[in-house]
XYZ file of C-alpha atoms in Angstrom:
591
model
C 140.897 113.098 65.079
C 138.337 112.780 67.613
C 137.695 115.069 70.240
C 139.877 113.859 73.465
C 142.988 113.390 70.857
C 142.507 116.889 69.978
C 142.653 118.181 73.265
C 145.524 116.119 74.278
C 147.124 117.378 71.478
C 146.100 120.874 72.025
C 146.684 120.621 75.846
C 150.663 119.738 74.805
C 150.957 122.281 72.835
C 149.609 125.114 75.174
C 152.464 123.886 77.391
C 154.974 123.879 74.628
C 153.984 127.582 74.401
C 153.930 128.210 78.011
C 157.365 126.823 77.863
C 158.761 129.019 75.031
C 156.798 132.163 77.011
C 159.021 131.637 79.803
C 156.547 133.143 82.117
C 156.350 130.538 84.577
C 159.032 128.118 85.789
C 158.842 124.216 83.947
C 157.795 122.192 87.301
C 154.654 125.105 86.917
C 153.983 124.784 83.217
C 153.821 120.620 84.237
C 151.335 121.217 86.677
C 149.454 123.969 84.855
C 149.450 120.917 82.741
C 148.124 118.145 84.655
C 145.666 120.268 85.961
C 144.243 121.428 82.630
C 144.218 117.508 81.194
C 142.452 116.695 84.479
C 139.685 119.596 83.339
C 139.270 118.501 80.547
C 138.974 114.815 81.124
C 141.998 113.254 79.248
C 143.514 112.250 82.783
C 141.558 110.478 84.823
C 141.572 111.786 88.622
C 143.076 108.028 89.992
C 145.957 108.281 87.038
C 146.735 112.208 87.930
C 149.488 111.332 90.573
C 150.875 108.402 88.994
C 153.984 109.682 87.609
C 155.100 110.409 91.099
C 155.186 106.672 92.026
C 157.192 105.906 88.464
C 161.112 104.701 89.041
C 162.107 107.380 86.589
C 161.092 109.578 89.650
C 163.274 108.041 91.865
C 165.925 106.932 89.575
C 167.069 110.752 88.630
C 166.455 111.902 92.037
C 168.606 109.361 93.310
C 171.194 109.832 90.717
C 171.138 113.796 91.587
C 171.930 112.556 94.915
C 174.766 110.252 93.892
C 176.324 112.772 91.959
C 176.774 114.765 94.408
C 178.252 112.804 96.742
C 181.063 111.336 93.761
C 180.971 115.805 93.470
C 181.547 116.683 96.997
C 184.048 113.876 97.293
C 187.112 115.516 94.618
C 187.918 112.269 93.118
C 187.817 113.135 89.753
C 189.014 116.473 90.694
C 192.013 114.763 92.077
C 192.511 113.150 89.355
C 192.545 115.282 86.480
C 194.868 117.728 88.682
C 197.641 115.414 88.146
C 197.033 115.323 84.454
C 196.944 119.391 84.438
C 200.093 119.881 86.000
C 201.703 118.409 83.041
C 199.643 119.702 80.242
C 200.010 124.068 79.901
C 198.785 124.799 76.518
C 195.292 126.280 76.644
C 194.561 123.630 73.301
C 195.690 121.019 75.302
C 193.841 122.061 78.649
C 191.302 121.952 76.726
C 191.176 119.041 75.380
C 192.053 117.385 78.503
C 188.986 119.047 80.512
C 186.305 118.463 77.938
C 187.754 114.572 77.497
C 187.279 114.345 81.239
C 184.134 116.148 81.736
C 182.622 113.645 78.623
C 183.421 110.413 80.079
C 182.367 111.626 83.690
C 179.287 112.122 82.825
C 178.775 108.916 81.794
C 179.409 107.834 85.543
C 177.195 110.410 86.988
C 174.413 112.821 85.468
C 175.945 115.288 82.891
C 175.077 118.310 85.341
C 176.683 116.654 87.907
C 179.855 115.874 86.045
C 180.318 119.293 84.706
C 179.574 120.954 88.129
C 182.932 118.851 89.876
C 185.289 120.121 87.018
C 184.288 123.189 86.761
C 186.678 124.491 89.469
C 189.410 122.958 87.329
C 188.644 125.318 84.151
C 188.682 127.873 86.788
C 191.987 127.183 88.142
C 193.147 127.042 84.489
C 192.187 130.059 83.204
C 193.495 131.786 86.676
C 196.877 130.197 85.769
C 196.991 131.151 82.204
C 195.613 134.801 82.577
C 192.867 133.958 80.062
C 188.925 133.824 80.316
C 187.254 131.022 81.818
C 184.437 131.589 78.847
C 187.191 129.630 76.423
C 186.948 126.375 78.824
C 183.055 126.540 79.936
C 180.958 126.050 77.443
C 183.000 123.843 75.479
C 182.721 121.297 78.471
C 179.260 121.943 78.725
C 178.742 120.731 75.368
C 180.979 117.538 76.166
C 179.093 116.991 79.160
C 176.092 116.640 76.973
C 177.598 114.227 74.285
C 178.857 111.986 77.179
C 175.691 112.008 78.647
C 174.951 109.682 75.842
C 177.508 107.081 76.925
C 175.574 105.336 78.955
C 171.388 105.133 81.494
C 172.335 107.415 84.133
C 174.341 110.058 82.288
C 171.117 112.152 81.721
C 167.379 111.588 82.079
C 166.028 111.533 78.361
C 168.296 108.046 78.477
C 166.282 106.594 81.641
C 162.662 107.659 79.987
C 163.441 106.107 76.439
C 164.477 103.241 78.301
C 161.388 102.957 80.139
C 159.477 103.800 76.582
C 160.883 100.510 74.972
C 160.413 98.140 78.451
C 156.715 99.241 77.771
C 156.398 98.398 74.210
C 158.704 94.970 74.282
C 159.261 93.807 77.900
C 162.920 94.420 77.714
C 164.504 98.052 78.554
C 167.766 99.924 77.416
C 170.342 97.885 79.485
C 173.103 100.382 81.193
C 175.606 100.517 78.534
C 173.524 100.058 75.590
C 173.712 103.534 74.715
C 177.433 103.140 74.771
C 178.380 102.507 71.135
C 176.247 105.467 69.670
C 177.361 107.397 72.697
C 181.032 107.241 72.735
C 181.337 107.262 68.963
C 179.608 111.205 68.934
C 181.012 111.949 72.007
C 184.799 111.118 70.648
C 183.352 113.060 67.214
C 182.110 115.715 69.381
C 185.858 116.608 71.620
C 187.268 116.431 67.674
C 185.113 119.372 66.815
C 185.876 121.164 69.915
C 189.672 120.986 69.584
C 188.874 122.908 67.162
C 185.803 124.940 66.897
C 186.965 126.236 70.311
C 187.807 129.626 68.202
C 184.381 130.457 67.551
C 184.156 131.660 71.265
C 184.718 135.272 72.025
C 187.695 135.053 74.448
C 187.120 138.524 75.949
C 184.041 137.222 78.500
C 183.917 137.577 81.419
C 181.387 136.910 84.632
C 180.323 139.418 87.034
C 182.391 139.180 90.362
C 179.692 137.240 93.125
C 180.354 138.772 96.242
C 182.294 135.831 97.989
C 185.189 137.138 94.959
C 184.099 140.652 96.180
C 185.322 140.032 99.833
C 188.756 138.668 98.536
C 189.443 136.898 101.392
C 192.524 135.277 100.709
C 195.343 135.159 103.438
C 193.758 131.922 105.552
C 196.320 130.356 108.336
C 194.866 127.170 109.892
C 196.595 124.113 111.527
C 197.068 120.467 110.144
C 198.948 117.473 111.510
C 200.890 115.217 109.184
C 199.354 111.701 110.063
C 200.318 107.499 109.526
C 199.905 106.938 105.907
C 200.446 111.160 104.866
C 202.185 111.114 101.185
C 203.980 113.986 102.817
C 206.031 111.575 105.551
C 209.222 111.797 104.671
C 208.922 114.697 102.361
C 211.266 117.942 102.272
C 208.914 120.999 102.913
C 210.515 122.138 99.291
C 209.352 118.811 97.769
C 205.492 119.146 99.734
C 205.323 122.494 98.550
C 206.524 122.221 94.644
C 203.973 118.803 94.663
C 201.176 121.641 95.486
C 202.382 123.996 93.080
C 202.998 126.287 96.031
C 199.515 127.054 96.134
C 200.214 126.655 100.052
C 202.892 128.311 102.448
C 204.350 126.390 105.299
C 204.673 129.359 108.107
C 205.473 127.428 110.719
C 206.360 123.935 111.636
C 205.691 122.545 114.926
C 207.550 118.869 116.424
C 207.217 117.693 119.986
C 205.886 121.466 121.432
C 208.367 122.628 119.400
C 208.225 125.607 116.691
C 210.836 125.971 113.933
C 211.252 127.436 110.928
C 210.228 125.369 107.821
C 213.781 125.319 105.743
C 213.262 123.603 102.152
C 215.598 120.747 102.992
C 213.397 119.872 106.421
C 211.963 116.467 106.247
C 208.609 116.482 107.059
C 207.702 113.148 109.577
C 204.195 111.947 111.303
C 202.876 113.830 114.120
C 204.245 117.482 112.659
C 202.050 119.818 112.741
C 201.780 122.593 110.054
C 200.926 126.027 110.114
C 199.646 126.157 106.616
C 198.465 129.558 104.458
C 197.047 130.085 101.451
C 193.072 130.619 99.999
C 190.661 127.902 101.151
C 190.256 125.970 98.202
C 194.322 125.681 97.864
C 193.960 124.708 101.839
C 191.405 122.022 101.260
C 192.864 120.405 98.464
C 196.188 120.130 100.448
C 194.512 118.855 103.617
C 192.424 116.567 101.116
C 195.162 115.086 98.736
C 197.380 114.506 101.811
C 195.311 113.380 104.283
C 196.520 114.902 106.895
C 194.346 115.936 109.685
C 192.515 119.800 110.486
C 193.533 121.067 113.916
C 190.366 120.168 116.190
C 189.075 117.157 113.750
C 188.837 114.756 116.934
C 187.549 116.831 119.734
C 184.451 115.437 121.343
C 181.990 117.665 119.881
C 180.374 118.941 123.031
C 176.035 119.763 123.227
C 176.046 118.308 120.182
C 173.687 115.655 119.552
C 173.971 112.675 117.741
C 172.074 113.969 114.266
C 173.650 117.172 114.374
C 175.360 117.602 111.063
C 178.702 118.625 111.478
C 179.795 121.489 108.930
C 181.904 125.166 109.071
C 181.181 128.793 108.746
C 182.934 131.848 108.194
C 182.490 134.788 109.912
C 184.270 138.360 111.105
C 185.165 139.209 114.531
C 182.626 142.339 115.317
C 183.820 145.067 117.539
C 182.950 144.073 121.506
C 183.143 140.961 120.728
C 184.342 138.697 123.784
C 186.861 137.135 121.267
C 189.272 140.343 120.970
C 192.220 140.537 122.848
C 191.935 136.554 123.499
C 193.356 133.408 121.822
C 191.085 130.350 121.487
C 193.715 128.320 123.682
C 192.407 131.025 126.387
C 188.877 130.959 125.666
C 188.679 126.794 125.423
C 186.351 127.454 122.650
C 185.416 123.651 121.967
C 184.808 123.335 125.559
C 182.789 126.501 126.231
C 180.876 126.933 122.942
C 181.070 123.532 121.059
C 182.851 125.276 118.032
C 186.462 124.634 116.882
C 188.677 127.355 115.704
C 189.945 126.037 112.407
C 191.001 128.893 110.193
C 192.141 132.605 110.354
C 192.315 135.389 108.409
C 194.015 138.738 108.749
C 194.346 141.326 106.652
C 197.606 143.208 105.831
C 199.276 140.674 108.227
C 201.069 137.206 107.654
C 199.784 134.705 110.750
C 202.699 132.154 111.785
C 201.301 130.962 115.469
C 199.773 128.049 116.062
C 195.958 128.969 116.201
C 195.331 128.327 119.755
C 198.132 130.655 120.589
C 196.855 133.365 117.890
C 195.441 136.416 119.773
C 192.280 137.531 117.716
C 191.467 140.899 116.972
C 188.414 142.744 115.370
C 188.064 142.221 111.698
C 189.759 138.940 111.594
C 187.837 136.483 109.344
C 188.114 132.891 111.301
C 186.371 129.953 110.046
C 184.271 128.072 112.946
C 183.705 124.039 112.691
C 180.596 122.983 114.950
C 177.013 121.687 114.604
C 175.222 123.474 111.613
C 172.045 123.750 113.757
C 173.793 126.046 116.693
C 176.371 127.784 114.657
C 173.807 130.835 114.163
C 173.188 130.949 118.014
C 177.314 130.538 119.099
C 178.282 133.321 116.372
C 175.931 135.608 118.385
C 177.351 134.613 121.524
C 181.003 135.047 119.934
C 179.726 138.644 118.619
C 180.765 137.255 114.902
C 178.846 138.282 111.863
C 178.663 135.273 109.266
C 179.853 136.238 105.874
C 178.417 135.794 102.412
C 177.840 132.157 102.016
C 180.864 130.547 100.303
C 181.719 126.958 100.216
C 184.046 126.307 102.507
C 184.866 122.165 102.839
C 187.986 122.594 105.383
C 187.138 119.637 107.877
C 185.393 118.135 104.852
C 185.193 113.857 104.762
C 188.314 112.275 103.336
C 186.940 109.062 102.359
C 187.037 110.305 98.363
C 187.066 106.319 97.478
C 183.697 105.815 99.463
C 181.121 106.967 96.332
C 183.210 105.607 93.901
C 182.762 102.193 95.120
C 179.053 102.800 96.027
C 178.872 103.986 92.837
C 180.640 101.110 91.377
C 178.515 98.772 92.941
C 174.977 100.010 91.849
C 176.375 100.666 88.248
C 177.576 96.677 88.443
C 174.515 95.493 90.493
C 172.633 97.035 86.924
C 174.248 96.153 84.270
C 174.087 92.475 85.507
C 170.871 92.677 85.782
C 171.164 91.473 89.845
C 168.664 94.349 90.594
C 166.886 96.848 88.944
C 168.141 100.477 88.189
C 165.680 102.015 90.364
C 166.543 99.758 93.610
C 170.185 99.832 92.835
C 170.533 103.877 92.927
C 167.738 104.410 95.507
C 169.926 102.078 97.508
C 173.130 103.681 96.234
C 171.805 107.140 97.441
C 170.691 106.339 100.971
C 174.320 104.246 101.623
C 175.958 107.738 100.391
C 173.982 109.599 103.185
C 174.460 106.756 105.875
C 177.729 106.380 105.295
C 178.535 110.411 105.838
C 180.219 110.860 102.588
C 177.068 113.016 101.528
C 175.599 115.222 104.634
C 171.763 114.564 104.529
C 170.991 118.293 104.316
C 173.248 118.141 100.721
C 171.483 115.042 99.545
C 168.235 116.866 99.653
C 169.502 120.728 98.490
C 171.171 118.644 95.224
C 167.944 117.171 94.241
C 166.431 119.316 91.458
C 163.103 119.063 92.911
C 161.652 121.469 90.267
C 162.336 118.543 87.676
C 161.040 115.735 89.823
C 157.672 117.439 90.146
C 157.636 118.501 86.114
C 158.391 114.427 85.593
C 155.834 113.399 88.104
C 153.236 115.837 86.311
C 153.886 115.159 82.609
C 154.215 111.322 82.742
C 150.229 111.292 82.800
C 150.058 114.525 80.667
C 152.581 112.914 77.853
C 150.639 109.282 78.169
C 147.283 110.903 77.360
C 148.833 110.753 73.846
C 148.994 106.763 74.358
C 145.554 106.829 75.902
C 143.456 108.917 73.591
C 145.158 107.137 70.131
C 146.446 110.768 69.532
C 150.217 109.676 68.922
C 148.713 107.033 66.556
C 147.716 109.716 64.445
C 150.597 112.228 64.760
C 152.683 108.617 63.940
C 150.423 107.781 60.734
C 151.299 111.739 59.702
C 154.847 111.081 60.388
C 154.908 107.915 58.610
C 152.930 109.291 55.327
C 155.611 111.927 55.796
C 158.611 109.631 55.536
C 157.107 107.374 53.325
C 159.073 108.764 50.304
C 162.294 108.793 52.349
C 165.221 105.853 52.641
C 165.137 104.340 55.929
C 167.780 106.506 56.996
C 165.729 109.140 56.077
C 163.254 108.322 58.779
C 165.287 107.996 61.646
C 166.627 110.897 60.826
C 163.605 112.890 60.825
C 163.045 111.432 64.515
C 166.560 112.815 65.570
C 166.045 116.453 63.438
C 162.809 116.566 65.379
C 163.913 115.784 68.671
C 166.800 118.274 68.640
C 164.530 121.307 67.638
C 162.060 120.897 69.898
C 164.375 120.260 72.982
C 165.565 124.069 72.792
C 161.548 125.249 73.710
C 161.577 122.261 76.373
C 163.160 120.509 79.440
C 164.890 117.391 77.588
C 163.064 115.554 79.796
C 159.997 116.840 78.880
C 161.152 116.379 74.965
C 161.559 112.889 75.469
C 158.246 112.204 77.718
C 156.243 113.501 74.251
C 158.193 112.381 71.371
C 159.248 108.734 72.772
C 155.787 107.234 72.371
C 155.209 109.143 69.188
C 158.624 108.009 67.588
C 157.743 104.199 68.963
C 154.328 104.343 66.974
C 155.859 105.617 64.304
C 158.644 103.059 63.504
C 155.796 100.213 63.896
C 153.578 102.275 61.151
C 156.515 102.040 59.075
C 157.063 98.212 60.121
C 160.257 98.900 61.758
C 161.912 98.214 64.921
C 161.814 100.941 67.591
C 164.926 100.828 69.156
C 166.420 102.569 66.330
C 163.883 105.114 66.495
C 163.760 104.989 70.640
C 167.743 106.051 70.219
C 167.238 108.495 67.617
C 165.006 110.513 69.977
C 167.730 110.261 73.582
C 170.165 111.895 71.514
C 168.270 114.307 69.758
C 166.894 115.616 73.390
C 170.205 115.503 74.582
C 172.112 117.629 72.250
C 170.639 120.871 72.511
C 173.726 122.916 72.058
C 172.113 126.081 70.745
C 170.675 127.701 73.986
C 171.230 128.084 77.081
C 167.788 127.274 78.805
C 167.481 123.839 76.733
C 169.733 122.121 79.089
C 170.596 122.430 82.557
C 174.052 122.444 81.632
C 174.599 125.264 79.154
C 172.275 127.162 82.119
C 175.256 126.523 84.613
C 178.165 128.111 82.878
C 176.236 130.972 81.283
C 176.627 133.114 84.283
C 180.531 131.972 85.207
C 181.358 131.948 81.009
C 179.582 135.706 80.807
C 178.386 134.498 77.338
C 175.480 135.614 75.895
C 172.204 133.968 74.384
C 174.026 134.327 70.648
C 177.099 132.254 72.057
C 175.493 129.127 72.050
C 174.688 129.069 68.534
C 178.069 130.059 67.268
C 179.888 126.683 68.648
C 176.282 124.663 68.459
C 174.906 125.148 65.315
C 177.506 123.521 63.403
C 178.113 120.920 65.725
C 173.989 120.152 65.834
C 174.721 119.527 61.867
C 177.436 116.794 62.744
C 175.165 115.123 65.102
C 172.815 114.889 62.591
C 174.923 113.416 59.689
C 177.600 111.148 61.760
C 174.789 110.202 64.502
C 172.057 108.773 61.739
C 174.260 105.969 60.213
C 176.140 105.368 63.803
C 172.820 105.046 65.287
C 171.290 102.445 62.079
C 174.506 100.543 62.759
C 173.918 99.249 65.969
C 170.402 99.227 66.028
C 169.034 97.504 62.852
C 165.634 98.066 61.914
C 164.516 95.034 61.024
């Protein structure tokens, strides 16, 4: 090897070590990285912040962005609740969430996909008295297999595509991955009906202090609307729907209040004084459409790119608000806020909120611009709480990303556009269009992994530049040279999968794509083969929890420990490896 292939080499595997150290964050290992190639002269200074400008770049950052949006919306949410009512068997819930959490993420990135359903498993376990460790990691590892389905379910897909665009003109189209993909990920929710078992069942996460309040007893106001499923509904029939996750305390027609008897049918312009915990509230206001007390107010000193949003907060003693009733106080009038949920302690709210006289200690949830809800809570004399996500008042247009989405996944598969344009596009109509507040967009882009993918493109292609992944190929390829053909692309997918637990799967892929390329032409194959091998290994780390940002999420909600992973992975890494070898040789011959 000469000398600048040596340090390349040596420079990549510093940062594998840094990586495995754990010291310092990824994004800083990348650009401890870049900077030490730029040292030592394998990067040249005009090629250092080239991987910034790549469409990988803005193809996961804009698919962060969509998923979130498809997330915030509770479409799929939605729609697995319906299946979930039916289906009360912990084996069957099971198999239900990790089938839906696998085929969602091949609509939107894996992390993204798990994240939406995760309050599901939640709900679940609450309803079954068991641990939400027996649901969590289980669809984290489904959320990886169905990340294989198709481009944008996970980023090792989008660089291997980019890998074989350089080396033959023509890239991974958006459901290429599909047959390989759905035939593990269908193997892989087999296993897990199953291997479920090996999970302790006795986990379970430290309370996070929004649980600690246990703030439970919210009252807020809704108006049955034109086009409501609940017109014409008994209040029994509205509540059994919502699996009485909801109370009706009150119902108000024409200035009128009443009690709300079961056989009462409900009609448009009712208004409902509704109780229960906010995420029973919100799904009812959601599912129903029907409309939050305040929703249409003119939002007064409020200017035009003030994000609208809500915060929750408790009354403080002297604070102008006790003793009064918001009616009295002409709170959206006064302070540009809207009154649209209460909380009381010990006590069961029935009046209409306007007419409810506050008192100190009551919890209330505020609606008004984000920017001046810190300055009106002072003037209130409230004290915000713990930051929970509250989505009361949240945007009801749950069909919006799902067409966007629909579009730029059609736009890409035709090949009308390409991938990059299509979700960059995607992304900013999401934001535009107000399914997606701007200030969400940007905190659900992972910017840690944009900067490690803008720093190790031109750290990983020093391989390509120097001739050093020619050589690591030719040692490869003496390697396999005694094994079958499926010998060799398994070798690719064995090494892929044990180097993703040290590093990001993105980072796995950025290094061994251009080394498993070289490697199938030494052994005058095709690469695809080889190109696939390697998006699956990096995708299927299922024996840690810091390989993949998915077995990160539901380490701390699952309470498992680092020895979990490996109980349900290990045996599932060996299935991968001897179902995914002649799946993948299948549809990509070699020759």
């Amino acid at each position: 090897m000469t000398v600048p292939q040596m340090l390349s080499v040596a420079t990549l595997a510093g940062m594998m070590a840094l990586f495995i150290w754990g010291k310092f964050r990824y994004d800083v290992v990348a650009i401890l990285a870049l900077l030490a190639s730029l040292a030592l002269g394998i990067v040249k200074p005009k090629e250092a912040f080239s991987g910034f400008s790549d469409d990988i770049v803005i193809i996961v950052g804009s698919a962060l962005v969509i998923s979130a949006a498809v997330q915030r919306s509770g479409f799929i949410e939605v729609a697995l609740s319906f299946v979930s009512r039916r289906v009360t068997r912990v084996r069957s819930q099971l198999m239900v969430l990790t089938a839906a959490v696998g085929f969602a993420s091949a609509l939107v990135k894996n992390i993204g996909a798990l994240a939406m359903l995760m309050p599901a498993a939640f709900q679940m376990a609450k309803k079954n008295n068991t641990s939400p460790s027996v649901f969590l990691m289980p669809m984290a590892t489904a959320s990886l297999l169905g990340g294989l389905i198709t481009l944008i379910g996970t980023s090792p897909n989008i660089i291997v595509s980019r890998v074989r665009e350089e080396m033959t003109g023509q890239p991974f189209g958006m459901f290429d991955y599909a047959p390989v993909g759905l035939g593990l990920t269908v193997m892989g929710l087999i296993y897990l009906r199953f291997a479920y078992r090996l999970l302790p069942r006795d986990r379970r996460a430290a309370p996070t202090m929004g649980e600690a309040l246990d703030i439970k007893g919210y009252v807020t106001e809704a108006e049955v609307v034109e086009g409501s499923p609940a017109v014409d509904e008994t209040v029994a029939a509205f509540l059994d729907r919502h699996e009485r996750e909801v109370t009706i305390t009150q119902l108000v027609r024409a200035g009128l209040r009443s009690a709300p008897h079961d056989h009462i049918l409900l009609r448009e312009g009712d208004t409902l004084i509704l109780g229960g915990d906010p995420d029973a509230l919100e799904r009812v206001i959601a599912k129903d459409r029907l409309k939050l007390e305040g929703e249409d107010r003119e939002k007064v000193d409020a200017d035009d790119d003030d994000e609208i949003g809500v915060i929750e907060a408790v009354i403080n003693l002297g604070s102008p608000l006790i003793g009064q009733t918001a009616g009295r106080l002409a709170l959206q009038a006064r302070y540009g806020v809207n009154l649209i949920a209460i909380s009381r302690r010990g006590e069961h709210l029935s009046k209409r909120l306007a007419n409810t006289e506050l008192r100190g200690g009551d919890v209330i949830v505020l609606q008004g611009p984000l920017q001046q809800l810190p300055e009106r809570l002072r003037s209130l004399g409230c004290l915000p709480l713990a930051q929970r996500e509250l989505r009361l008042g949240a945007s009801k247009r749950g069909w919006l990303p799902i067409v966007i989405l629909a579009a730029a996944m059609l736009s890409t598969a035709t090949g009308y556009v390409p991938v990059a344009v299509a979700f960059f596009a995607a992304a900013g109509l999401m934001m535009a269009s107000g399914v997606l507040p701007v200030r969400e967009a940007y905190d659900h882009v992972e910017w840690p992994i944009l900067i490690m993918l803008g720093a190790l493109i031109p750290v990983s292609d020093s391989l390509r530049t120097t001739g050093a992944s020619n050589v690591i190929a030719t040692w490869l390829a003496e390697t396999a040279s005694a094994l079958p053909a499926w010998g060799a692309v398994a070798l690719i997918l064995a090494a892929a999968m044990a180097v993703t637990p040290f590093l990001n799967n993105a980072a796995t892929v950025l290094v061994m794509a251009p080394i498993a390329a070289t490697f199938a032409g030494d052994l005058g194959f095709r690469p695809e083969a080889f190109l696939m091998a390697t998006a699956v290994g990096a995708g299927c780390d299922f024996l840690t929890p810091i390989g993949h940002q998915c077995n990160t999420l539901v380490m701390g909600p699952g309470g498992y420990r680092f020895g979990d992973y490996a109980r349900l992975g290990a045996p599932l890494s060996v299935l991968v490896l001897v179902v995914g070898t002649p799946l993948i040789m299948a549809v990509w011959p070699l020759h």
